[in-house]
Each structure stands twice: as C-alpha cells, then as structure tokens.
Amino acid sequence: MKYSYLLLISFLMLFSSCYSQKSKEKNYEVIVADLDIPWGFTFLPDNSILITEKEGQLIHFKDGKKIEIKGMPEVTLRGQGGLLDIELHPNFKENNRVYFTYASSEGEGKGANTALMSAELKNNKLINKQVLYKATPNSRKGQHFGSRIVFDAQNRVYFSVGDRGNRDENPQDITRDGGKIYRLNDDGTIPEDNPFVNEENAKKAIFSYGHRNPQGMEINPFTNEIWSHEHGPKGGDEINIIKKGKNYGWPVISYGVNYSGSKFTEITKKEGMEQPLHYWTPSIAPSGMAFVNSDKYPNWKGNLLVGSLKFQYITVCTLKDGKVMKEEKILEGLGRVRSIEQGIYGFLYAGIEGVGIVRINP
C-alpha cells in the first residue's frame, strides 16, 4: 500500500513537472537565441530586428542569421554602461536613420557618460554618424547610465540619463547632466520651447529632472503621454508620466531607503515635486516597458508590460483611469528581463538576458 502511494506521488510530480514545462513552452517562443544582454531592440520595416548587445555589438537579425553591423563608435563597457537602447527615426523608410545610446569615454574627465548618436544604416554599416548629445563630465562610477529613447509625433527625440551614482548633486541641478530626461530635435538641435532654454547656465536639452535611473520609456499610444519608469534604491521603483519642466523629486522625496536599510530622506511628498503614478516596494528592478494596443492580446489590450531584472518576470499592469489597478506575472523564472517591444504585426517580444529575444504567445 505504501509503495503504491509513493508510486502515485512520483507519477503526479512527474506529470506536474511535464505539464508545467509544456505550459511554459506555450507561453513564449525563442526568436533570436544565444544573446548575452539584449539591452534594446527594434523592428525594421521588413520585420527583421536590430539588437543592441550591451558589450557593444549592434546585431541585425534577418532570415534566421545574425549579422554584426559595422561602423559602430567605440563603446565603453563600465559597470552598467555599454551599448544601450536603439530606436528608428519615425521616417526611417525615407532616411534610414537609427538612434542609439551608449557609454562613451569621449570628452572631459576619466571614465564615461551616456551619449546619443544618430547614424544612417546602409548595407549593414553605419554611415553619416553624428553624436547628438554627450552627457558631461565623464565619471569612473559604473552605475546609472539610463537609458531609453522615444520619439514624439513631431519627430523630437527623448532619451534618459541616470544620475551616474551622484545622487546629491546631479538630479536636482539643471546646470548638470545626469538624473534627467532630455528632448532634442531629430538633428540634435534644441527645441525652442524646451523648458529651460532661457535659464542661465542650464542644460538646454533637459525636458524633466529629479530622476534616478530611468530604464523604461514609451509613448502611451492611447493618450500620447510619455511614460517612464526608473529604479529606486531599496524600494521606490517608480512609474511616472513625464511632463515638460517637471521635477520628479529624486533624492529629496522617495518611497525607498538606502540598500543598508537606513533612510536618506524622511519625506515622500513635497510641493513642486511630482508623485509617481505607481511605485514598487520592494524593488523589482524594472527594465523595458511596452503598451499593448494589439488585438493579438485582447485580454491585455490597454495595459502596460514592465520587465523585472531582480525577480525575472514581466508584470502585466492593468490600467484604469491612469492608475495601476492590479498586476499579473508572466514568463516567471526565464531570466532577467531587459527589454520589451510590441512588433509591427502586433506580437509582443522580450529581450531576456542569457536567452535572447522571445515572442510572447497570445
């Protein structure tokens, strides 16, 4: 009797394991295998993919083959810094221009800081390259480079640079780079209506400030607002709606504490500083985000996907009246989720560290 009972338990455990694995396999499909840290990716008009590997390679994946793009600038691999996000110009079909952020050692000071480059992609080579912005000064610190890129309807480009580990100086000072989201015209010039163009000594490209380390940014397709998320310290990861000239509070206000558990601020709210739309405590270490406006996923349409580096899942945030009402975890345990995109045919994709680019099956 005891033997039969143990046999039954073993069978049920084996069945459960097999069922769980099959369920997992049905949840996603690996599209591009064997990638280390696919920091960012974007789809070309022919549905092939441009992928940034943090170590510095820009990869063109087409017809099942990886081709390394030639003509890349020198990328500095330092801590969290390397080759970061990538986006196509909205008129890519006409101008073939791509935009990407990376850690660069060019300029004053030892170390590196975040740069934004534009280049023309032709025959798997970058030509007519132009550095549109380079944050200064360089720093030997390895943390908080940002960085994500989006374009608005006027073809202006927004990109984020983290506080570079200098929380007490950079984020709240508009005369310094770091802890900011910037806005440029697509040619690198400063928009005339940027919020601080008339402020003496201010960095004219700043659009918003008081950020820690934004590693997710998207245009909400339903409202045209710019949404971003950023890492908190221990607790206090935030989702924010980014508005012109606004101060998002870091490190004066926060829902987080130091990694040691001690407090660096006593307040979570202050007049003149924006409150987050949503925050996580404990931290999930968010990276990558995508809105779902595809009919391929009717149950998720209108919701927001956010990747977790720390807990290795994607959280599906149900939105209602501009608030996160509930969260659902998917792709748990597959790996650190670095990037998320909705493809041109409406499917959702995620860049998973050590795995590659996976398609999330409806």
Short mmCIF file of N, CA, C and O in Angstrom, two decimals, residues 75-154:
data_model
loop_
_atom_site.label_atom_id
_atom_site.label_comp_id
_atom_site.label_asym_id
_atom_site.label_seq_id
_atom_site.Cartn_x
_atom_site.Cartn_y
_atom_site.Cartn_z
N VAL A 75 32.45 51.89 -27.85
CA VAL A 75 31.55 51.79 -26.70
C VAL A 75 32.36 51.42 -25.46
O VAL A 75 33.15 50.47 -25.50
N THR A 76 32.18 52.17 -24.39
CA THR A 76 32.88 51.89 -23.13
C THR A 76 32.05 50.94 -22.29
O THR A 76 30.90 51.24 -21.96
N LEU A 77 32.61 49.81 -21.96
CA LEU A 77 31.93 48.86 -21.08
C LEU A 77 32.39 49.13 -19.65
O LEU A 77 33.53 48.84 -19.29
N ARG A 78 31.51 49.74 -18.86
CA ARG A 78 31.86 50.13 -17.50
C ARG A 78 30.65 49.92 -16.60
O ARG A 78 29.65 50.64 -16.71
N GLY A 79 30.70 48.91 -15.74
CA GLY A 79 29.59 48.65 -14.83
C GLY A 79 28.30 48.43 -15.59
O GLY A 79 28.19 47.54 -16.44
N GLN A 80 27.30 49.26 -15.33
CA GLN A 80 26.01 49.17 -16.00
C GLN A 80 26.03 49.81 -17.39
O GLN A 80 25.05 49.75 -18.12
N GLY A 81 27.15 50.43 -17.75
CA GLY A 81 27.25 51.12 -19.02
C GLY A 81 27.75 50.24 -20.14
O GLY A 81 28.53 49.31 -19.93
N GLY A 82 27.33 50.54 -21.35
CA GLY A 82 27.72 49.82 -22.54
C GLY A 82 26.87 50.33 -23.68
O GLY A 82 26.50 51.51 -23.72
N LEU A 83 26.56 49.46 -24.63
CA LEU A 83 25.62 49.82 -25.69
C LEU A 83 24.21 49.64 -25.14
O LEU A 83 23.87 48.56 -24.66
N LEU A 84 23.39 50.65 -25.24
CA LEU A 84 22.12 50.67 -24.51
C LEU A 84 20.93 50.58 -25.48
O LEU A 84 20.77 49.58 -26.16
N ASP A 85 20.10 51.60 -25.57
CA ASP A 85 18.85 51.47 -26.31
C ASP A 85 19.02 51.83 -27.78
O ASP A 85 20.00 52.47 -28.18
N ILE A 86 18.03 51.47 -28.59
CA ILE A 86 18.03 51.80 -30.02
C ILE A 86 16.60 52.02 -30.50
O ILE A 86 15.67 51.33 -30.07
N GLU A 87 16.43 53.02 -31.38
CA GLU A 87 15.13 53.31 -31.99
C GLU A 87 15.35 53.75 -33.43
O GLU A 87 16.38 54.36 -33.76
N LEU A 88 14.38 53.49 -34.27
CA LEU A 88 14.40 54.00 -35.64
C LEU A 88 13.80 55.40 -35.67
O LEU A 88 12.88 55.72 -34.90
N HIS A 89 14.31 56.23 -36.57
CA HIS A 89 13.65 57.51 -36.83
C HIS A 89 12.25 57.21 -37.37
O HIS A 89 12.05 56.24 -38.11
N PRO A 90 11.23 58.00 -36.99
CA PRO A 90 9.88 57.75 -37.49
C PRO A 90 9.79 57.70 -39.01
O PRO A 90 8.90 57.03 -39.56
N ASN A 91 10.69 58.39 -39.70
CA ASN A 91 10.71 58.37 -41.16
C ASN A 91 11.84 57.48 -41.68
O ASN A 91 12.46 57.79 -42.71
N PHE A 92 12.09 56.38 -41.01
CA PHE A 92 13.20 55.51 -41.37
C PHE A 92 13.14 55.05 -42.82
O PHE A 92 14.17 54.92 -43.49
N LYS A 93 11.95 54.79 -43.32
CA LYS A 93 11.82 54.31 -44.70
C LYS A 93 12.39 55.31 -45.71
O LYS A 93 12.85 54.91 -46.78
N GLU A 94 12.37 56.59 -45.34
CA GLU A 94 12.90 57.62 -46.24
C GLU A 94 14.37 57.95 -45.95
O GLU A 94 15.15 58.19 -46.87
N ASN A 95 14.77 57.96 -44.64
CA ASN A 95 16.11 58.45 -44.32
C ASN A 95 17.08 57.39 -43.77
O ASN A 95 18.27 57.67 -43.58
N ASN A 96 16.57 56.19 -43.46
CA ASN A 96 17.42 55.08 -42.96
C ASN A 96 18.18 55.42 -41.69
O ASN A 96 19.22 54.82 -41.41
N ARG A 97 17.67 56.36 -40.89
CA ARG A 97 18.42 56.77 -39.71
C ARG A 97 17.98 56.01 -38.46
O ARG A 97 16.79 55.78 -38.23
N VAL A 98 18.99 55.61 -37.68
CA VAL A 98 18.77 54.95 -36.40
C VAL A 98 19.39 55.82 -35.31
O VAL A 98 20.33 56.58 -35.56
N TYR A 99 18.86 55.69 -34.09
CA TYR A 99 19.33 56.45 -32.94
C TYR A 99 19.62 55.46 -31.82
O TYR A 99 18.82 54.56 -31.56
N PHE A 100 20.77 55.63 -31.17
CA PHE A 100 21.09 54.72 -30.07
C PHE A 100 21.89 55.45 -29.00
O PHE A 100 22.56 56.46 -29.27
N THR A 101 21.80 54.94 -27.78
CA THR A 101 22.55 55.49 -26.65
C THR A 101 23.61 54.49 -26.23
O THR A 101 23.43 53.28 -26.36
N TYR A 102 24.71 55.02 -25.70
CA TYR A 102 25.83 54.16 -25.30
C TYR A 102 26.72 54.92 -24.33
O TYR A 102 26.70 56.16 -24.26
N ALA A 103 27.52 54.18 -23.58
CA ALA A 103 28.50 54.77 -22.69
C ALA A 103 29.72 55.15 -23.51
O ALA A 103 30.28 54.32 -24.22
N SER A 104 30.13 56.41 -23.40
CA SER A 104 31.23 56.93 -24.20
C SER A 104 32.27 57.58 -23.28
O SER A 104 31.91 58.28 -22.32
N SER A 105 33.54 57.35 -23.59
CA SER A 105 34.63 57.97 -22.82
C SER A 105 35.11 59.26 -23.46
O SER A 105 36.06 59.88 -22.95
N GLU A 106 34.48 59.68 -24.56
CA GLU A 106 34.87 60.93 -25.21
C GLU A 106 34.59 62.11 -24.28
O GLU A 106 33.65 62.09 -23.49
N GLY A 107 35.41 63.15 -24.39
CA GLY A 107 35.15 64.36 -23.62
C GLY A 107 35.94 64.44 -22.33
O GLY A 107 36.86 63.67 -22.08
N GLU A 108 35.54 65.41 -21.49
CA GLU A 108 36.32 65.74 -20.29
C GLU A 108 36.15 64.70 -19.19
O GLU A 108 35.09 64.11 -19.02
N GLY A 109 37.25 64.47 -18.46
CA GLY A 109 37.22 63.60 -17.29
C GLY A 109 37.48 62.14 -17.63
O GLY A 109 37.30 61.69 -18.76
N LYS A 110 37.93 61.40 -16.61
CA LYS A 110 38.18 59.97 -16.75
C LYS A 110 36.86 59.22 -16.60
O LYS A 110 35.96 59.65 -15.90
N GLY A 111 36.78 58.06 -17.24
CA GLY A 111 35.59 57.25 -17.13
C GLY A 111 34.71 57.40 -18.36
O GLY A 111 35.19 57.44 -19.49
N ALA A 112 33.39 57.51 -18.14
CA ALA A 112 32.46 57.57 -19.27
C ALA A 112 31.15 58.21 -18.85
O ALA A 112 30.89 58.40 -17.66
N ASN A 113 30.33 58.55 -19.85
CA ASN A 113 28.98 59.03 -19.60
C ASN A 113 28.13 58.69 -20.84
O ASN A 113 28.65 58.24 -21.86
N THR A 114 26.84 58.92 -20.73
CA THR A 114 25.90 58.48 -21.76
C THR A 114 25.90 59.44 -22.96
O THR A 114 25.86 60.66 -22.78
N ALA A 115 25.92 58.87 -24.15
CA ALA A 115 25.85 59.64 -25.38
C ALA A 115 24.70 59.14 -26.23
O ALA A 115 24.31 57.97 -26.17
N LEU A 116 24.14 60.04 -27.04
CA LEU A 116 23.12 59.71 -28.03
C LEU A 116 23.71 59.93 -29.42
O LEU A 116 24.21 61.03 -29.71
N MET A 117 23.66 58.92 -30.27
CA MET A 117 24.17 59.03 -31.63
C MET A 117 23.07 58.75 -32.63
O MET A 117 22.18 57.92 -32.40
N SER A 118 23.14 59.44 -33.77
CA SER A 118 22.30 59.18 -34.92
C SER A 118 23.20 58.74 -36.06
O SER A 118 24.32 59.23 -36.20
N ALA A 119 22.74 57.80 -36.86
CA ALA A 119 23.53 57.32 -37.99
C ALA A 119 22.61 56.77 -39.06
O ALA A 119 21.46 56.39 -38.79
N GLU A 120 23.12 56.70 -40.27
CA GLU A 120 22.39 56.11 -41.37
C GLU A 120 22.80 54.64 -41.51
O GLU A 120 23.99 54.33 -41.50
N LEU A 121 21.82 53.78 -41.62
CA LEU A 121 22.09 52.35 -41.76
C LEU A 121 22.00 51.98 -43.24
O LEU A 121 20.95 52.11 -43.86
N LYS A 122 23.13 51.52 -43.79
CA LYS A 122 23.17 51.17 -45.20
C LYS A 122 24.04 49.94 -45.40
O LYS A 122 25.20 49.92 -44.99
N ASN A 123 23.46 48.89 -45.97
CA ASN A 123 24.20 47.65 -46.25
C ASN A 123 24.91 47.13 -44.99
O ASN A 123 26.08 46.76 -45.02
N ASN A 124 24.15 47.13 -43.89
CA ASN A 124 24.66 46.62 -42.60
C ASN A 124 25.91 47.36 -42.13
O ASN A 124 26.82 46.79 -41.51
N LYS A 125 25.95 48.65 -42.42
CA LYS A 125 27.03 49.51 -41.95
C LYS A 125 26.46 50.87 -41.56
O LYS A 125 25.52 51.36 -42.19
N LEU A 126 27.03 51.48 -40.50
CA LEU A 126 26.62 52.80 -40.09
C LEU A 126 27.47 53.85 -40.80
O LEU A 126 28.70 53.78 -40.77
N ILE A 127 26.80 54.81 -41.43
CA ILE A 127 27.49 55.91 -42.09
C ILE A 127 26.85 57.22 -41.65
O ILE A 127 25.79 57.23 -41.01
N ASN A 128 27.50 58.33 -41.97
CA ASN A 128 26.99 59.66 -41.61
C ASN A 128 26.61 59.73 -40.14
O ASN A 128 25.53 60.18 -39.76
N LYS A 129 27.55 59.30 -39.30
CA LYS A 129 27.30 59.26 -37.86
C LYS A 129 27.41 60.65 -37.24
O LYS A 129 28.23 61.46 -37.67
N GLN A 130 26.56 60.90 -36.24
CA GLN A 130 26.58 62.19 -35.57
C GLN A 130 26.23 62.00 -34.09
O GLN A 130 25.19 61.44 -33.76
N VAL A 131 27.13 62.45 -33.21
CA VAL A 131 26.82 62.46 -31.78
C VAL A 131 25.91 63.65 -31.53
O VAL A 131 26.31 64.81 -31.70
N LEU A 132 24.67 63.37 -31.15
CA LEU A 132 23.69 64.44 -30.94
C LEU A 132 23.79 65.02 -29.53
O LEU A 132 23.46 66.19 -29.31
N TYR A 133 24.21 64.19 -28.57
CA TYR A 133 24.35 64.68 -27.19
C TYR A 133 25.32 63.79 -26.47
O TYR A 133 25.31 62.57 -26.63
N LYS A 134 26.16 64.39 -25.67
CA LYS A 134 27.08 63.64 -24.80
C LYS A 134 27.02 64.26 -23.42
O LYS A 134 27.36 65.43 -23.23
N ALA A 135 26.54 63.49 -22.43
CA ALA A 135 26.47 63.98 -21.06
C ALA A 135 27.88 64.17 -20.51
O ALA A 135 28.80 63.42 -20.82
N THR A 136 28.05 65.20 -19.67
CA THR A 136 29.34 65.50 -19.05
C THR A 136 29.15 65.70 -17.55
O THR A 136 28.04 65.96 -17.10
N PRO A 137 30.24 65.63 -16.77
CA PRO A 137 31.54 65.12 -17.18
C PRO A 137 31.54 63.60 -17.16
O PRO A 137 30.58 62.97 -16.68
N ASN A 138 32.61 62.99 -17.68
CA ASN A 138 32.76 61.55 -17.53
C ASN A 138 32.93 61.20 -16.06
O ASN A 138 33.40 62.02 -15.26
N SER A 139 32.57 59.98 -15.72
CA SER A 139 32.69 59.52 -14.34
C SER A 139 33.21 58.09 -14.33
O SER A 139 32.88 57.29 -15.21
N ARG A 140 34.05 57.79 -13.35
CA ARG A 140 34.55 56.43 -13.20
C ARG A 140 33.53 55.51 -12.54
O ARG A 140 33.74 54.31 -12.46
N LYS A 141 32.44 56.08 -12.03
CA LYS A 141 31.40 55.26 -11.42
C LYS A 141 30.73 54.40 -12.48
O LYS A 141 30.60 54.80 -13.64
N GLY A 142 30.29 53.23 -12.07
CA GLY A 142 29.74 52.28 -13.04
C GLY A 142 28.24 52.20 -13.07
O GLY A 142 27.68 51.40 -13.81
N GLN A 143 27.54 53.04 -12.29
CA GLN A 143 26.10 52.89 -12.21
C GLN A 143 25.33 54.04 -12.86
O GLN A 143 25.84 55.13 -13.04
N HIS A 144 24.11 53.72 -13.22
CA HIS A 144 23.06 54.68 -13.57
C HIS A 144 23.38 55.50 -14.83
O HIS A 144 23.38 56.72 -14.82
N PHE A 145 23.55 54.80 -15.95
CA PHE A 145 23.70 55.44 -17.24
C PHE A 145 22.34 55.70 -17.90
O PHE A 145 22.26 56.35 -18.93
N GLY A 146 21.22 55.18 -17.35
CA GLY A 146 19.95 55.14 -18.07
C GLY A 146 19.97 53.87 -18.93
O GLY A 146 20.60 52.89 -18.54
N SER A 147 19.34 53.77 -20.11
CA SER A 147 18.88 54.87 -20.93
C SER A 147 17.89 54.30 -21.94
O SER A 147 18.12 53.22 -22.48
N ARG A 148 16.81 55.03 -22.18
CA ARG A 148 15.83 54.66 -23.20
C ARG A 148 15.57 55.85 -24.13
O ARG A 148 15.84 56.99 -23.77
N ILE A 149 15.02 55.52 -25.30
CA ILE A 149 14.79 56.52 -26.34
C ILE A 149 13.35 56.39 -26.85
O ILE A 149 12.87 55.28 -27.07
N VAL A 150 12.67 57.55 -27.05
CA VAL A 150 11.38 57.56 -27.75
C VAL A 150 11.31 58.79 -28.64
O VAL A 150 12.02 59.78 -28.42
N PHE A 151 10.43 58.74 -29.64
CA PHE A 151 10.13 59.88 -30.50
C PHE A 151 8.68 60.29 -30.31
O PHE A 151 7.80 59.43 -30.13
N ASP A 152 8.41 61.60 -30.38
CA ASP A 152 7.03 62.06 -30.32
C ASP A 152 6.50 62.30 -31.73
O ASP A 152 7.19 62.04 -32.73
N ALA A 153 5.28 62.81 -31.82
CA ALA A 153 4.63 62.98 -33.12
C ALA A 153 5.29 64.06 -33.97
O ALA A 153 5.11 64.10 -35.19
N GLN A 154 6.09 64.93 -33.35
CA GLN A 154 6.82 65.97 -34.08
C GLN A 154 8.25 65.53 -34.42
O GLN A 154 9.08 66.36 -34.80
#
